[in-house]
Amino acid sequence: NTVSARVDKNNITVKIHGKYINTDFDLWCKYKKNNENDEYNLLIDKITLNNGRIDLTDNLMNSIHSSVFELNTKIENLNIRNVEFVSNIDDFPLTVKNFNLKGRSISFNLKDKSYISNGIFTIELNSGYYRDLFFKELKLKSKISDENTLFNLEKITFNNSSASGIYNYNSKNNSLTARFNANDFDVTELNSDLIKRLVNGKVNLKLELNTQDSISELTSAPSYTEITD
């Protein structure tokens, strides 16, 4: 592992390269003083994890959560590539053989200390289980801001059947747009502990919904925001 650091009057800049839990790891960050309130912020220019395994535990999540909010963290570039992901958290039973994530301009809600307030994400998962529900592939893009939350599920494939969808909520004008498509979908592929009864058969499903100011109506042409890498 290699570490380099530079200390200025109000900044500490650190670069780390090496392995962390058998995963190739790069971190470029700056611990910077905010002259307006004399508080320090952690600015992460780059964090990369490649070719390893991530085991998510309650202790790790608590550590990340406290670090993010106590250090007022912002992340410019987050890249996770070709990583096996295993969650040991009961409320999030996800296991993925190949996990890929790109994130940009990520910041957090410091007041509520509970969620991401801004960020752009691209997620690709291959060969995974959510509890005992198998999925072959998932591609998702998301853009989150103070006023707008967008999730674009480009594709999720279970064994052979696929679906796609979009969720877009704007808090400023209290509007919601949602769309879901599944063509020739074999619902038997959804049988798992997540549903109480066995299902079978094939469906063609297209749902579109637009709501504004608590008034709901179906629409044939919902609007949404395109996300680019």
XYZ file of C-alpha atoms in Angstrom:
229
model
C 0.000 0.000 0.000
C 1.191 3.540 -0.754
C 0.110 6.721 1.021
C 1.001 10.306 0.213
C -0.124 13.389 2.111
C 0.253 17.143 1.901
C -0.579 19.588 4.675
C -1.431 23.225 3.955
C -2.737 25.906 6.275
C -6.378 24.852 6.094
C -6.185 21.620 4.091
C -4.908 18.068 4.392
C -4.703 16.204 1.072
C -4.303 12.404 1.103
C -3.843 9.834 -1.688
C -3.981 6.111 -0.906
C -3.410 3.213 -3.293
C -3.342 -0.465 -2.417
C -5.557 -3.323 -1.296
C -8.341 -3.261 1.255
C -9.875 -6.632 2.201
C -8.494 -8.215 -1.010
C -9.934 -5.401 -3.140
C -7.882 -2.956 -5.238
C -8.430 0.419 -3.619
C -7.775 4.058 -4.599
C -8.684 7.112 -2.529
C -7.954 10.785 -3.213
C -9.428 13.095 -0.608
C -9.045 16.475 1.025
C -9.880 17.477 4.585
C -10.689 21.143 4.094
C -11.606 23.963 6.426
C -14.739 25.970 5.645
C -13.788 29.598 6.265
C -17.430 30.612 6.709
C -18.061 28.551 9.826
C -14.593 27.188 10.758
C -15.851 23.616 10.288
C -13.951 20.985 8.347
C -15.353 19.094 5.346
C -14.172 15.815 3.840
C -14.062 16.180 0.051
C -13.430 12.883 -1.750
C -12.233 13.551 -5.289
C -11.999 9.865 -6.143
C -12.739 6.538 -4.490
C -12.343 3.320 -6.482
C -12.807 -0.347 -5.588
C -11.905 -3.041 -8.149
C -11.893 -6.826 -8.402
C -12.701 -7.943 -4.888
C -15.512 -8.504 -2.443
C -17.564 -6.216 -0.221
C -19.237 -7.704 2.876
C -21.809 -5.260 4.180
C -22.521 -5.504 7.907
C -24.414 -3.412 10.451
C -21.114 -2.314 12.003
C -19.731 -1.196 8.633
C -22.927 0.710 7.829
C -22.878 2.431 11.227
C -19.239 3.378 10.714
C -19.920 4.780 7.229
C -22.992 6.641 8.455
C -21.193 8.315 11.350
C -18.164 9.196 9.206
C -20.256 10.691 6.405
C -22.212 13.040 8.645
C -19.631 13.853 11.287
C -17.096 14.815 8.605
C -19.621 16.551 6.317
C -18.588 14.328 3.405
C -18.971 15.042 -0.302
C -17.920 12.589 -3.018
C -17.062 13.760 -6.525
C -16.342 10.365 -8.107
C -17.212 6.896 -6.822
C -16.358 3.822 -8.900
C -16.938 0.198 -7.940
C -16.084 -2.321 -10.661
C -16.262 -6.102 -10.889
C -16.846 -6.586 -7.164
C -18.716 -9.386 -5.426
C -21.236 -7.906 -2.993
C -22.665 -9.737 0.022
C -25.026 -8.065 2.484
C -25.189 -9.516 5.988
C -27.948 -7.091 6.994
C -31.291 -8.824 7.598
C -33.348 -5.963 6.153
C -31.268 -5.888 2.968
C -30.639 -9.539 1.936
C -28.787 -8.869 -1.342
C -25.994 -10.974 -2.838
C -24.464 -10.111 -6.227
C -21.731 -11.949 -8.109
C -20.731 -8.927 -10.193
C -21.458 -5.454 -8.803
C -20.669 -2.230 -10.684
C -21.484 1.305 -9.554
C -20.540 4.772 -10.791
C -21.461 7.842 -8.757
C -20.832 11.552 -9.267
C -21.385 14.733 -7.244
C -22.714 12.938 -4.169
C -23.735 14.885 -1.071
C -25.857 14.057 1.952
C -28.660 15.540 4.030
C -26.765 16.842 7.037
C -29.892 18.018 8.856
C -31.757 14.700 8.929
C -28.564 12.606 8.658
C -30.526 9.948 6.854
C -30.155 9.980 3.078
C -28.408 11.196 -0.057
C -29.557 14.664 -1.089
C -27.682 14.952 -4.395
C -25.970 12.537 -6.754
C -25.908 10.825 -10.135
C -25.588 7.038 -10.195
C -25.277 4.183 -12.681
C -25.665 0.676 -11.256
C -25.161 -2.639 -13.064
C -25.668 -5.940 -11.244
C -25.119 -9.386 -12.714
C -26.149 -12.745 -11.285
C -27.674 -11.939 -7.924
C -30.204 -12.929 -5.307
C -32.497 -10.792 -3.178
C -33.126 -13.301 -0.441
C -33.986 -16.306 -2.669
C -35.262 -14.360 -5.701
C -32.752 -14.754 -8.530
C -32.077 -12.075 -11.123
C -29.677 -12.375 -14.019
C -29.131 -8.692 -14.765
C -30.128 -5.250 -13.510
C -29.319 -1.847 -15.004
C -30.394 1.282 -13.155
C -29.647 4.989 -13.521
C -30.576 7.531 -10.896
C -30.347 11.285 -10.445
C -31.152 12.814 -7.067
C -31.328 16.508 -6.241
C -32.954 18.691 -3.590
C -36.130 18.967 -5.664
C -36.155 15.901 -7.918
C -35.708 12.154 -7.527
C -35.375 10.026 -10.660
C -34.897 6.264 -10.976
C -34.653 4.828 -14.476
C -34.718 1.027 -14.381
C -33.433 0.374 -17.880
C -33.697 -3.381 -17.497
C -34.113 -6.146 -14.977
C -33.934 -9.743 -16.177
C -34.813 -12.662 -13.923
C -34.284 -16.042 -15.593
C -35.520 -15.166 -19.079
C -38.185 -12.517 -18.545
C -37.348 -8.799 -18.421
C -39.013 -5.586 -17.258
C -38.218 -1.863 -17.223
C -39.571 1.218 -15.508
C -39.169 4.868 -14.557
C -39.977 6.726 -11.327
C -39.656 10.536 -11.265
C -40.811 12.667 -8.316
C -40.516 16.454 -8.144
C -41.061 17.869 -4.659
C -41.243 21.477 -5.817
C -44.490 21.027 -7.732
C -45.537 17.797 -5.962
C -45.641 15.801 -9.191
C -44.959 12.131 -9.806
C -44.422 10.260 -13.058
C -44.079 6.479 -13.166
C -43.938 3.916 -15.940
C -43.491 0.137 -15.923
C -43.279 -2.306 -18.833
C -43.093 -6.100 -18.931
C -43.746 -7.951 -22.186
C -44.393 -11.701 -22.339
C -43.272 -11.902 -18.710
C -43.263 -15.328 -17.065
C -44.441 -14.595 -13.510
C -43.338 -18.027 -12.263
C -39.823 -16.541 -12.213
C -40.957 -14.358 -9.279
C -41.812 -17.295 -7.005
C -39.761 -16.889 -3.818
C -40.055 -16.264 -0.089
C -40.877 -12.639 -0.935
C -44.422 -13.553 -2.010
C -46.840 -15.628 0.027
C -48.493 -17.551 -2.814
C -47.140 -19.308 -5.864
C -47.912 -17.591 -9.161
C -47.799 -18.869 -12.726
C -48.542 -17.800 -16.282
C -47.340 -15.029 -18.586
C -48.403 -11.381 -18.710
C -48.000 -8.320 -20.889
C -48.009 -5.325 -18.579
C -47.775 -1.608 -19.265
C -48.489 0.865 -16.493
C -48.227 4.646 -16.778
C -49.103 7.098 -14.061
C -48.899 10.861 -13.709
C -49.885 12.686 -10.530
C -49.754 16.343 -9.581
C -51.034 18.170 -6.511
C -52.567 14.936 -5.188
C -54.755 14.564 -8.303
C -54.050 11.294 -10.101
C -54.773 10.404 -13.704
C -53.526 7.862 -16.201
C -51.538 9.228 -19.079
C -50.266 7.676 -22.285
C -47.195 9.900 -22.570
C -45.480 10.446 -19.218
C -42.562 12.843 -19.122
C -39.224 12.033 -17.524
C -35.674 13.271 -17.432
C -32.973 11.465 -19.416
C -29.778 10.525 -17.558
C -26.455 10.350 -19.325
C -23.201 8.941 -17.971
